[in-house]
PDB file of C-alpha atoms in Angstrom:
ATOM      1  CA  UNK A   1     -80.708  -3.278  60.628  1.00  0.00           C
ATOM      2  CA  UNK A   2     -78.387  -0.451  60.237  1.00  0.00           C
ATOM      3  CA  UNK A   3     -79.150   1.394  62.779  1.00  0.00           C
ATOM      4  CA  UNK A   4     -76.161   0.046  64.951  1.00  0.00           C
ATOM      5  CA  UNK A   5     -73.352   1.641  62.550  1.00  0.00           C
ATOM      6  CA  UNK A   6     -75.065   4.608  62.460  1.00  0.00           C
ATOM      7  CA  UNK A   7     -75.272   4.986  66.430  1.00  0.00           C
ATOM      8  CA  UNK A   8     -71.891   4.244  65.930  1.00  0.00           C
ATOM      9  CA  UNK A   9     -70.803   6.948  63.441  1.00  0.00           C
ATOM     10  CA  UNK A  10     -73.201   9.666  65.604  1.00  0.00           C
ATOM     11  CA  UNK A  11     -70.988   8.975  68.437  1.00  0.00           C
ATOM     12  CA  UNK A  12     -67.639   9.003  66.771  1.00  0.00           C
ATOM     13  CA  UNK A  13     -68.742  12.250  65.861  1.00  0.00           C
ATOM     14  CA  UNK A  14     -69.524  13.292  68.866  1.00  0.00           C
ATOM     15  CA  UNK A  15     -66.126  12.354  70.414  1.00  0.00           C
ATOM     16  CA  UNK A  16     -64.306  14.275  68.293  1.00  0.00           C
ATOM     17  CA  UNK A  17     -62.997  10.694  66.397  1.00  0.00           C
ATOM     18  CA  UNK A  18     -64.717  11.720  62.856  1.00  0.00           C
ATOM     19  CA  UNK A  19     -64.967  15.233  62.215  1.00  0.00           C
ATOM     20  CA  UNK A  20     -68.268  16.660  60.172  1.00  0.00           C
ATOM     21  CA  UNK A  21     -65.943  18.368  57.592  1.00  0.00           C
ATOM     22  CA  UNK A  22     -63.871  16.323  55.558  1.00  0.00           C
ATOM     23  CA  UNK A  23     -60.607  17.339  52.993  1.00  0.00           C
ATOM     24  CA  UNK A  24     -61.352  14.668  50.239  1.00  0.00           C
ATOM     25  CA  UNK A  25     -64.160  14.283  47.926  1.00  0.00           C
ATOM     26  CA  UNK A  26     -64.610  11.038  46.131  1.00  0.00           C
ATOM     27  CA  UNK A  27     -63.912  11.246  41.747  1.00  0.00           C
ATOM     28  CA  UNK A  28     -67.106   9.825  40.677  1.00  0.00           C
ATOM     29  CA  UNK A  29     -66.874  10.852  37.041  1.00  0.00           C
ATOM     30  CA  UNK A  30     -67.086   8.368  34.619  1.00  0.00           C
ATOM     31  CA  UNK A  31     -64.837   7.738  31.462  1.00  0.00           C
ATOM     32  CA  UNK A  32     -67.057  10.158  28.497  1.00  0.00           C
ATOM     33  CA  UNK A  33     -66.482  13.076  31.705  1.00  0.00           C
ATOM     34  CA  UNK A  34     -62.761  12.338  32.224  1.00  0.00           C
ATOM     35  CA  UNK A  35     -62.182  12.596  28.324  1.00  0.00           C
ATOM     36  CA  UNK A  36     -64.469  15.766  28.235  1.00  0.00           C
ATOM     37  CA  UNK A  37     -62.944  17.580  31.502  1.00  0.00           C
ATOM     38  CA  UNK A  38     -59.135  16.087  30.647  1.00  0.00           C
ATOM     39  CA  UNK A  39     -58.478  15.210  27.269  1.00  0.00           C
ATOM     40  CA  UNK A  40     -58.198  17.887  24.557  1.00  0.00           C
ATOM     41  CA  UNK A  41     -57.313  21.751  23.835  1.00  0.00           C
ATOM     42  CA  UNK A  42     -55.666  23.407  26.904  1.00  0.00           C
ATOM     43  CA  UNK A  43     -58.042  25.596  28.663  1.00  0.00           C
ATOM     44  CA  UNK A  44     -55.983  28.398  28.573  1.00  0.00           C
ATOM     45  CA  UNK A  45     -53.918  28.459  25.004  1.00  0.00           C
ATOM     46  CA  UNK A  46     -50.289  30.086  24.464  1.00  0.00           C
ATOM     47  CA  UNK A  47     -51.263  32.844  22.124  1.00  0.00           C
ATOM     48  CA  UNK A  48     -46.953  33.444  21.767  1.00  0.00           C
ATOM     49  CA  UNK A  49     -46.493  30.589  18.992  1.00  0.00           C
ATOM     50  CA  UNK A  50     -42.943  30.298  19.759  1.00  0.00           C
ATOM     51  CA  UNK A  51     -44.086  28.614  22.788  1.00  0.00           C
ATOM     52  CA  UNK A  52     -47.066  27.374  21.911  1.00  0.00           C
ATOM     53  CA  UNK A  53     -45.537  25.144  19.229  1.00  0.00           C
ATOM     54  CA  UNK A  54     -43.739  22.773  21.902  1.00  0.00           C
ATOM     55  CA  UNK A  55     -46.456  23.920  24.899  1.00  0.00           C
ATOM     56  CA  UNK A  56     -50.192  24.414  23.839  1.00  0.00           C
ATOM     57  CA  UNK A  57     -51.548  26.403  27.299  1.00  0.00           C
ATOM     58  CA  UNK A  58     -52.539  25.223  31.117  1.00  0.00           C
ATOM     59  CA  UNK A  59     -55.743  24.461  32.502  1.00  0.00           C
ATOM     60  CA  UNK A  60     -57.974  25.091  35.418  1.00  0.00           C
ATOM     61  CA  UNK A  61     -56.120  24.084  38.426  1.00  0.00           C
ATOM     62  CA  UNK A  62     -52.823  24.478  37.248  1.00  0.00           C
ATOM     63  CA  UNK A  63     -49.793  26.726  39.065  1.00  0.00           C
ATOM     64  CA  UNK A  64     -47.133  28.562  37.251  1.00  0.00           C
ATOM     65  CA  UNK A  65     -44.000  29.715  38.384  1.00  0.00           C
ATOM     66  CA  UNK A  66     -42.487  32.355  35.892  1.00  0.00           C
ATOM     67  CA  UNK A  67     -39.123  33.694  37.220  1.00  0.00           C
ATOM     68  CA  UNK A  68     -35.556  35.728  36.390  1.00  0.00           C
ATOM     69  CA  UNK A  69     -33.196  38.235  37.448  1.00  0.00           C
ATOM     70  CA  UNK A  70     -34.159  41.747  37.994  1.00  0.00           C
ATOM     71  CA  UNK A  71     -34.558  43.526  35.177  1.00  0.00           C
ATOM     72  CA  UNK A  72     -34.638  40.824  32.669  1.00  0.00           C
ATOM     73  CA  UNK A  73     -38.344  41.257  31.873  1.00  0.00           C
ATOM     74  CA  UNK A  74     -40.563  38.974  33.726  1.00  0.00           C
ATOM     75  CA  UNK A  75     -42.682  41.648  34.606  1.00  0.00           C
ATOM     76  CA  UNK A  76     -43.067  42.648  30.632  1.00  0.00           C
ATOM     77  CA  UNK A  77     -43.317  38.646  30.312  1.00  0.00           C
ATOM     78  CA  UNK A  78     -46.517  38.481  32.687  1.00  0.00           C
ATOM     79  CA  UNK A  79     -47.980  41.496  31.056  1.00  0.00           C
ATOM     80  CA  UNK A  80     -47.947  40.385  27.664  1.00  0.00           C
ATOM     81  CA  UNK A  81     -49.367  36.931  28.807  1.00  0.00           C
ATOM     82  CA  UNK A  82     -52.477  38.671  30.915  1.00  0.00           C
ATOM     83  CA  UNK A  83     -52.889  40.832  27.700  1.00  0.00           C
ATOM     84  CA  UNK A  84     -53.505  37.584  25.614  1.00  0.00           C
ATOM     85  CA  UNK A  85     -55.714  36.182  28.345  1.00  0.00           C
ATOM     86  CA  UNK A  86     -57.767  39.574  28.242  1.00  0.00           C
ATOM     87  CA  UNK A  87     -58.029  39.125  24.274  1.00  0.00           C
ATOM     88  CA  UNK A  88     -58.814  35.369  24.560  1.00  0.00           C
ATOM     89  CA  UNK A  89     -62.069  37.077  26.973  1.00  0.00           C
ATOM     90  CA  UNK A  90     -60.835  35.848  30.472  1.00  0.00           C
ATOM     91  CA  UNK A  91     -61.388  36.919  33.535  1.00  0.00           C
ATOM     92  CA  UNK A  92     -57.505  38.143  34.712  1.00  0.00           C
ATOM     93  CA  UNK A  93     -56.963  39.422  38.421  1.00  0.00           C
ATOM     94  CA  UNK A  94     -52.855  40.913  39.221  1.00  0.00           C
ATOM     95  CA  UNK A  95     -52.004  41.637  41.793  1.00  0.00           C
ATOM     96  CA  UNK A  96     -48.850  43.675  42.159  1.00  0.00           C
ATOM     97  CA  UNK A  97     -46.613  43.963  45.450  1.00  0.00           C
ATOM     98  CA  UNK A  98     -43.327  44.633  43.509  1.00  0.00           C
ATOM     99  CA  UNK A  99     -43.990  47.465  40.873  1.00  0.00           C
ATOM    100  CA  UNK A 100     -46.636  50.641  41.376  1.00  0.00           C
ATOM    101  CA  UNK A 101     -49.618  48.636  40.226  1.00  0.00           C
ATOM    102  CA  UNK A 102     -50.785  51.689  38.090  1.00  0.00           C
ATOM    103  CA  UNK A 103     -47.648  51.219  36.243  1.00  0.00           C
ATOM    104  CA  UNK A 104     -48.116  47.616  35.428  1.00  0.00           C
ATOM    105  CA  UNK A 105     -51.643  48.058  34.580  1.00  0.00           C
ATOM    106  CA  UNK A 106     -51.015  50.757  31.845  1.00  0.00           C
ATOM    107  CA  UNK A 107     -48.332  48.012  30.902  1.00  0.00           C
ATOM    108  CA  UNK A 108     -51.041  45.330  30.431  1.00  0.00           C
ATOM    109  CA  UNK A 109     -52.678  47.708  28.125  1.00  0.00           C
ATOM    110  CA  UNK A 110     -49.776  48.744  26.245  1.00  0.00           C
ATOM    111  CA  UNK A 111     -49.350  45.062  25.577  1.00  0.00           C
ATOM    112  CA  UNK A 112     -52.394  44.576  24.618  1.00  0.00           C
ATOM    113  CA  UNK A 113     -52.321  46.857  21.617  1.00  0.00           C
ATOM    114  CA  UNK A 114     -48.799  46.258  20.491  1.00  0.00           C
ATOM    115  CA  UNK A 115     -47.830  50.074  20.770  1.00  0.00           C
ATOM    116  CA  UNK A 116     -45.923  52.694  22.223  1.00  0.00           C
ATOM    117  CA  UNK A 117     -46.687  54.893  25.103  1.00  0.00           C
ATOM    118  CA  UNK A 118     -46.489  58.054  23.328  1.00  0.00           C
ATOM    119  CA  UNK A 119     -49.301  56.648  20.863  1.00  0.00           C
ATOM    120  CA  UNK A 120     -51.594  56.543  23.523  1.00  0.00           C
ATOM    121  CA  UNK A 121     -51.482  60.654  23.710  1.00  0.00           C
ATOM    122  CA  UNK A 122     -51.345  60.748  19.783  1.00  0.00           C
ATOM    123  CA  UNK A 123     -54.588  61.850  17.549  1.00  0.00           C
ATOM    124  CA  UNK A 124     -56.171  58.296  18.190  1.00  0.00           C
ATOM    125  CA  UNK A 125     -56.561  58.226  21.855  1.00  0.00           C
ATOM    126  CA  UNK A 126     -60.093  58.454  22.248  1.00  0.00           C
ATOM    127  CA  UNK A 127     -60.157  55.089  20.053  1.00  0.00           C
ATOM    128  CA  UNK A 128     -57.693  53.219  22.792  1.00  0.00           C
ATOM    129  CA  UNK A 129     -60.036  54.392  25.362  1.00  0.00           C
ATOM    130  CA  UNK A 130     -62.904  53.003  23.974  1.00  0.00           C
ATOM    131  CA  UNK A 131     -61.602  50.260  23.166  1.00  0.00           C
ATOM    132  CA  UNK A 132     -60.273  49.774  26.656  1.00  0.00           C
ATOM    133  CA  UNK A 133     -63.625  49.835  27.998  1.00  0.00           C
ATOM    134  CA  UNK A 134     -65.346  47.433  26.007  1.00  0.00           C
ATOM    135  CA  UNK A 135     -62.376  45.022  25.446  1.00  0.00           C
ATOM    136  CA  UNK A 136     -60.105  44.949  28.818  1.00  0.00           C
ATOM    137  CA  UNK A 137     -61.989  46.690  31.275  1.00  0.00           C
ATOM    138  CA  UNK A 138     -64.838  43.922  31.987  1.00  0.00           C
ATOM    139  CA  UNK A 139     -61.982  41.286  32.230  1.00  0.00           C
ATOM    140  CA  UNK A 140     -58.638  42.723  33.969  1.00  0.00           C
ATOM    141  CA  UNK A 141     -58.438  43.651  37.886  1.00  0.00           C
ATOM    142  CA  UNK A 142     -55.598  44.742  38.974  1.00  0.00           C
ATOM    143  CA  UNK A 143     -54.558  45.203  42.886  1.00  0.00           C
ATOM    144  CA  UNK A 144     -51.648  46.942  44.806  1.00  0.00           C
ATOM    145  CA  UNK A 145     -51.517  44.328  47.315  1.00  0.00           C
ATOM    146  CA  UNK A 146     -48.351  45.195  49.163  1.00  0.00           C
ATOM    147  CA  UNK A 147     -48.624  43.819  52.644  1.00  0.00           C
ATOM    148  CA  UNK A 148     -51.304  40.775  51.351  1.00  0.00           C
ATOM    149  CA  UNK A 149     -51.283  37.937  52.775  1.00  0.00           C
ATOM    150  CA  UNK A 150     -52.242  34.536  50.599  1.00  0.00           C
ATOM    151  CA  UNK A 151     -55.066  33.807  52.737  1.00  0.00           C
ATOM    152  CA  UNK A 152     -56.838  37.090  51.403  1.00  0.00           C
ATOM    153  CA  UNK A 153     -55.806  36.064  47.908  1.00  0.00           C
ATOM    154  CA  UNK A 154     -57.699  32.417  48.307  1.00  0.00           C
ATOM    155  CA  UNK A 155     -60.846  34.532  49.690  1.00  0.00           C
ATOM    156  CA  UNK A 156     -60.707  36.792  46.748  1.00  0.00           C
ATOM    157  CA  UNK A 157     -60.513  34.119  44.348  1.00  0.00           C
ATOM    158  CA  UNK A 158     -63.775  32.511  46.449  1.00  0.00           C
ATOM    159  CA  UNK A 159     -65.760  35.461  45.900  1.00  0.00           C
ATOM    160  CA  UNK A 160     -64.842  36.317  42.662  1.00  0.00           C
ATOM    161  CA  UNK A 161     -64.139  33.442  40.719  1.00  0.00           C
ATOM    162  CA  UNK A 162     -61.588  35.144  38.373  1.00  0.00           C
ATOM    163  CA  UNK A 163     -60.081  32.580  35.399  1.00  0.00           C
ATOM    164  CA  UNK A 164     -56.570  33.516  36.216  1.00  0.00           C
ATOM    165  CA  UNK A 165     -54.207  34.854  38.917  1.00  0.00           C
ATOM    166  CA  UNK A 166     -50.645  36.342  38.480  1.00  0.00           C
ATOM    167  CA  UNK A 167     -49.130  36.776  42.091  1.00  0.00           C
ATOM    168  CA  UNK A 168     -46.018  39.327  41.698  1.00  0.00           C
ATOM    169  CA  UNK A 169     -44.453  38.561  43.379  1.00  0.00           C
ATOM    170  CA  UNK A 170     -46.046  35.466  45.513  1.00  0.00           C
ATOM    171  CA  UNK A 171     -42.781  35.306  47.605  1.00  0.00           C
ATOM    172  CA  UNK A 172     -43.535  38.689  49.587  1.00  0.00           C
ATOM    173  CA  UNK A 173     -47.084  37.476  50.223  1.00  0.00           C
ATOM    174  CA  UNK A 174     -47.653  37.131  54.045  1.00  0.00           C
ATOM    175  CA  UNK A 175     -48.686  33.732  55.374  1.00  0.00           C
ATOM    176  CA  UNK A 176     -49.793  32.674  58.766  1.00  0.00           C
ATOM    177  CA  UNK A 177     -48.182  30.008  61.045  1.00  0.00           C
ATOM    178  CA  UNK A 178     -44.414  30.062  62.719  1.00  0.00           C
ATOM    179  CA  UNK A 179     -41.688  28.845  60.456  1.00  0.00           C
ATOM    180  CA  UNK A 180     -38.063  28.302  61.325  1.00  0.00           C
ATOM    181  CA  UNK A 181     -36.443  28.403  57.999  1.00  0.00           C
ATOM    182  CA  UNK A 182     -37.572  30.824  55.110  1.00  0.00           C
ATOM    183  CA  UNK A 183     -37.654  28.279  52.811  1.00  0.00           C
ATOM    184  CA  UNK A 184     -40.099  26.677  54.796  1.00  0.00           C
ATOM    185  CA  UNK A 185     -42.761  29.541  54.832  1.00  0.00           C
ATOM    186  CA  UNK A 186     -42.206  29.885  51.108  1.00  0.00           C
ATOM    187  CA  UNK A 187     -42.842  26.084  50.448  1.00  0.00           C
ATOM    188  CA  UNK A 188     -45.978  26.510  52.438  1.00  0.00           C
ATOM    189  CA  UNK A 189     -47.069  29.685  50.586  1.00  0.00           C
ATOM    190  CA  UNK A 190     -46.267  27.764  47.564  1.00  0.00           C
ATOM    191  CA  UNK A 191     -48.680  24.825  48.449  1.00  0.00           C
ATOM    192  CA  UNK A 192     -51.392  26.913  49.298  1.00  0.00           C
ATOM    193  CA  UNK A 193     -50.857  29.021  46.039  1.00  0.00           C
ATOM    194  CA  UNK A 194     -51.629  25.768  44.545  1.00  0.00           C
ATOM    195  CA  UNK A 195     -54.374  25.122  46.563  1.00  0.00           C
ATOM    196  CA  UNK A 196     -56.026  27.885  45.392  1.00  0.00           C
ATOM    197  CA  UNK A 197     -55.639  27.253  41.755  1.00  0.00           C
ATOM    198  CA  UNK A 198     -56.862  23.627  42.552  1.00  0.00           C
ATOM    199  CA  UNK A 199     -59.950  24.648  44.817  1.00  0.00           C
ATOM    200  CA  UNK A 200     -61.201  27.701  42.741  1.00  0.00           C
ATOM    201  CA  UNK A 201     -60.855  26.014  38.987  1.00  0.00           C
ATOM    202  CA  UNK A 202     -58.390  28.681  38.454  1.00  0.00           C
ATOM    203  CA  UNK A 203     -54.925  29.290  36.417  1.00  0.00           C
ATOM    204  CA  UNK A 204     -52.609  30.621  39.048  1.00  0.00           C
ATOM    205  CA  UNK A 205     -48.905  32.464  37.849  1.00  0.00           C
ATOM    206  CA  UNK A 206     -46.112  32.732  40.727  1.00  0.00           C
ATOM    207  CA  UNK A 207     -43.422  35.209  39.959  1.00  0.00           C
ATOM    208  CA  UNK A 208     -40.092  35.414  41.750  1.00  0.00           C
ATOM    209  CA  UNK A 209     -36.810  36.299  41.411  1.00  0.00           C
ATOM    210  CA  UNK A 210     -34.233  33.999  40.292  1.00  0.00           C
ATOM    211  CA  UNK A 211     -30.939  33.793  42.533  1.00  0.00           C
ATOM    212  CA  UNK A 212     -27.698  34.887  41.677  1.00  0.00           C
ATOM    213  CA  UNK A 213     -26.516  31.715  39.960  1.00  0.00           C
ATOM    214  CA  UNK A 214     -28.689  33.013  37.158  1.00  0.00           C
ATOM    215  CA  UNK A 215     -27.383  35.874  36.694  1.00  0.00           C
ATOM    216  CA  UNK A 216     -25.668  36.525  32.757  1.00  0.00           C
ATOM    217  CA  UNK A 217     -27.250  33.000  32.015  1.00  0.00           C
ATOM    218  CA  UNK A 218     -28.752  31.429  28.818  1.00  0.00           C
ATOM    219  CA  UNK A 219     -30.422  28.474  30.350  1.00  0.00           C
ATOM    220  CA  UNK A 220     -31.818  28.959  33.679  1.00  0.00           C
ATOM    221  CA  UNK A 221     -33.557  25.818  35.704  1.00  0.00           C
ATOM    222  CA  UNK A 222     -35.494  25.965  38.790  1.00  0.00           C
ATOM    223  CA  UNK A 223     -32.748  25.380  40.907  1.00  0.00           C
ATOM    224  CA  UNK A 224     -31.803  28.735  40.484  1.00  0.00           C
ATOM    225  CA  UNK A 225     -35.427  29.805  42.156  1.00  0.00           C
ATOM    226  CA  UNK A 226     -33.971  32.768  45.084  1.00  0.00           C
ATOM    227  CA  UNK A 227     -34.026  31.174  48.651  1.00  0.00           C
ATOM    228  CA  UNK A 228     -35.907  27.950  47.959  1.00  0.00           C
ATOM    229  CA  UNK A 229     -34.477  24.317  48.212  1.00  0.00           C
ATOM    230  CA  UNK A 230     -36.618  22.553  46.126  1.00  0.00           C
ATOM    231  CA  UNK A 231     -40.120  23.576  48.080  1.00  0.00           C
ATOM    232  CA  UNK A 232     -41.040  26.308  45.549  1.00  0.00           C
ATOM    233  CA  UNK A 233     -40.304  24.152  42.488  1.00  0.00           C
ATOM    234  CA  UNK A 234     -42.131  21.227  43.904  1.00  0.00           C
ATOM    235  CA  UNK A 235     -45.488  22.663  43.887  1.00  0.00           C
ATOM    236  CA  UNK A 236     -45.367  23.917  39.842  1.00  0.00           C
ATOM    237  CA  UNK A 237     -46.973  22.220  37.199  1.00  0.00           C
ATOM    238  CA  UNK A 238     -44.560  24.242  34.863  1.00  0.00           C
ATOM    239  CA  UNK A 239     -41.818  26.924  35.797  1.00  0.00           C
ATOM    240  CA  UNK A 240     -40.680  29.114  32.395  1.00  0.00           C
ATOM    241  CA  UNK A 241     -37.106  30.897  33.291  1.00  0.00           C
ATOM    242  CA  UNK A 242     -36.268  33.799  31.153  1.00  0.00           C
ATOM    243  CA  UNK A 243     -32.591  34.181  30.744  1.00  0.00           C
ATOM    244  CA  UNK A 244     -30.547  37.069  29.239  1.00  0.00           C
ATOM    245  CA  UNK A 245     -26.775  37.047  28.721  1.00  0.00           C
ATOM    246  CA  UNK A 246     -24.342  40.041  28.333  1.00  0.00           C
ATOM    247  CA  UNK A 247     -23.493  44.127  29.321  1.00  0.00           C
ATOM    248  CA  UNK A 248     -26.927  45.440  30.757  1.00  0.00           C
ATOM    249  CA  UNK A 249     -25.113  48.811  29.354  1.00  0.00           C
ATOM    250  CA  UNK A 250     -25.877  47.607  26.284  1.00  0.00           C
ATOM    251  CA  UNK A 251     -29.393  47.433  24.578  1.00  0.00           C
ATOM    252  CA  UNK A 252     -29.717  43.571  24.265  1.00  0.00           C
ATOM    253  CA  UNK A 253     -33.693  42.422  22.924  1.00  0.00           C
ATOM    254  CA  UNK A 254     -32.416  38.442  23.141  1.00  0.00           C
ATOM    255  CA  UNK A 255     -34.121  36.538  25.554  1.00  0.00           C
ATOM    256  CA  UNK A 256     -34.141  32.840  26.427  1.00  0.00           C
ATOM    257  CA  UNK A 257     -37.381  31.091  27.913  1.00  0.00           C
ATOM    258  CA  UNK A 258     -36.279  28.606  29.083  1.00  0.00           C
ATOM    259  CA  UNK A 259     -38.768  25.353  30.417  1.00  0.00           C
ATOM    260  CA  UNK A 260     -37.163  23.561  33.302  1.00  0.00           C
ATOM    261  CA  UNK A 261     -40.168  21.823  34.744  1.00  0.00           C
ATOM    262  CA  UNK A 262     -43.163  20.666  32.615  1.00  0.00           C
ATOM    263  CA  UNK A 263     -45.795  18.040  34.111  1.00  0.00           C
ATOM    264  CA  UNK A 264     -48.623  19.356  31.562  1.00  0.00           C
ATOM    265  CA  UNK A 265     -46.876  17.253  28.257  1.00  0.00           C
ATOM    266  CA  UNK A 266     -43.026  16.680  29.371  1.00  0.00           C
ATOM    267  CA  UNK A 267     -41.520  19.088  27.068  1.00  0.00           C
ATOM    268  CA  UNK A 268     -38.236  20.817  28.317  1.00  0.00           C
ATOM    269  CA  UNK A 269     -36.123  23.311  26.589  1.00  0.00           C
ATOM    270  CA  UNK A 270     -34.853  26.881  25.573  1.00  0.00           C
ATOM    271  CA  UNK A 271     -36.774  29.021  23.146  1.00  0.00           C
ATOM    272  CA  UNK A 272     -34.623  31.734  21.809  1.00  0.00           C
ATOM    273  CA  UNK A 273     -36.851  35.762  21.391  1.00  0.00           C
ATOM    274  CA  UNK A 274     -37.075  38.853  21.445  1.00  0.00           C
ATOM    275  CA  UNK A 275     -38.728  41.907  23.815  1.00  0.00           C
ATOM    276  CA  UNK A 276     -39.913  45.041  22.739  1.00  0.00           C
ATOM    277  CA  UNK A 277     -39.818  46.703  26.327  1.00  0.00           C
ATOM    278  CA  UNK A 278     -41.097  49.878  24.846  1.00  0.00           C
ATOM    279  CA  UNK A 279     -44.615  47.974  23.482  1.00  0.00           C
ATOM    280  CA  UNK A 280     -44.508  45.341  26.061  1.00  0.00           C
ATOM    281  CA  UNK A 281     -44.197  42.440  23.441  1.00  0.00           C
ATOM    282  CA  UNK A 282     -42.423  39.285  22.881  1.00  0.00           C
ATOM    283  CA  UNK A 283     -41.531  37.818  19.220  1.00  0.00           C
TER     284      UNK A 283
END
């Protein structure tokens, strides 16, 4: 008796009217799921208490956006927070299109163990090797990925279903399609960024620069983001600004993280720190 809406749906098919892939999948999970999958500790925790205190950590699915002013320390900024993931035993992949990805890699490391560079040729080298082995190797992939385009990023993260992604910088990262605006290939690199994080059950970190107007600023916001409207911002689940006021001539360790966007638990603010640039720390 139902064979007449099935002839039906065959030949909608067949017309091109319904097409045998489909975009949407239908939530089926019932309430004891939801409160299992949504409701309790973050899936990836703030190790750095001074944020963690006001923001506990992101989740599967979740996109990022860390950005500031050259040489502020956003790159030190991603470095220590891959080097907590490592500890925390997470699959991290980096890719790198702004600094020699060598460079940020021995960074990550540095971070990891707190210490200088110069320790790392000292009398206990040996031990920071083997330790790197068994304790970041396994977990951190890092990839000079000037040139990339975000479509190979998405088929990476198919293949190798890392647990998070930092994309530095995700503005420089090549998409397909003709765009007549800039702002309008970013926004669409920025939705597909997030596409990714949703469709691989990943944790996916945007960095870009911040725009003049942040320049010698406590309190940056996302409207500061370089050459976006609001397209860039509009895709984030939560953008952290660092700010830095003051002579670049002089050695100044204050830095202010500042949360201008926050749809994990609504918190928005300035946290006042420090950075260590020579261990690769905040405090």
């Amino acid at each position: 008796e139902d064979f007449g809406a099935l002839r039906q749906i065959i030949d909608a098919i067949e017309d091109g009217r319904i097409s045998d892939k489909t975009t949407y999948r239908i939530v089926d999970s019932d309430l004891d799921a939801l409160i299992d999958e949504e409701v309790g500790e973050p899936d990836f925790p703030f190790e750095f208490e001074l944020i963690a205190e006001n923001l506990p950590g992101l989740d599967r699915g979740n996109l990022g956006i860390l950005f500031a002013r050259p040489e502020v320390g956003k790159t030190t900024f991603c470095a220590f927070l891959a080097a907590s993931y490592v500890r925390q035993g997470f699959k991290v992949s980096y890719w790198a299109n702004e600094e020699p990805a060598e460079k940020i890699k021995l960074r990550i490391v540095q971070s990891y163990f707190a210490i200088f560079k110069s320790e790392m040729r000292g009398p206990l080298r040996e031990q920071y090797v083997e330790r790197y082995k068994k304790e970041i190797a396994p977990y951190l992939t890092i990839m000079d990925s000037v040139g990339t385009s975000i479509e190979e990023l998405d088929e990476y993260a198919k293949l190798n279903k890392p647990d998070v992604i930092f994309a530095d910088q995700l503005d420089k990262f090549r998409i397909s399609g003709e765009y007549n605006r800039g702002d309008e290939r970013l926004k669409q690199t920025y939705v597909y960024a997030r596409e990714i994080a949703k469709r691989n059950r990943c944790l996916v970190w945007a960095v870009s620069q911040a725009s003049y107007e942040a320049h010698d600023r406590q309190f940056i916001d996302y409207s500061m983001l370089d050459n976006s409207r609001t397209g860039k911002a509009g895709e984030a689940d939560i953008i952290i600004g660092i700010g830095k006021t003051g002579s670049s001539e002089v050695e100044n360790t204050v830095r202010h993280i500042c949360v201008s966007k926050n749809k994990l638990n609504g918190w928005h603010g300035m946290i006042n720190s420090q950075i260590d640039v020579r261990r690769g720390v905040y405090y």
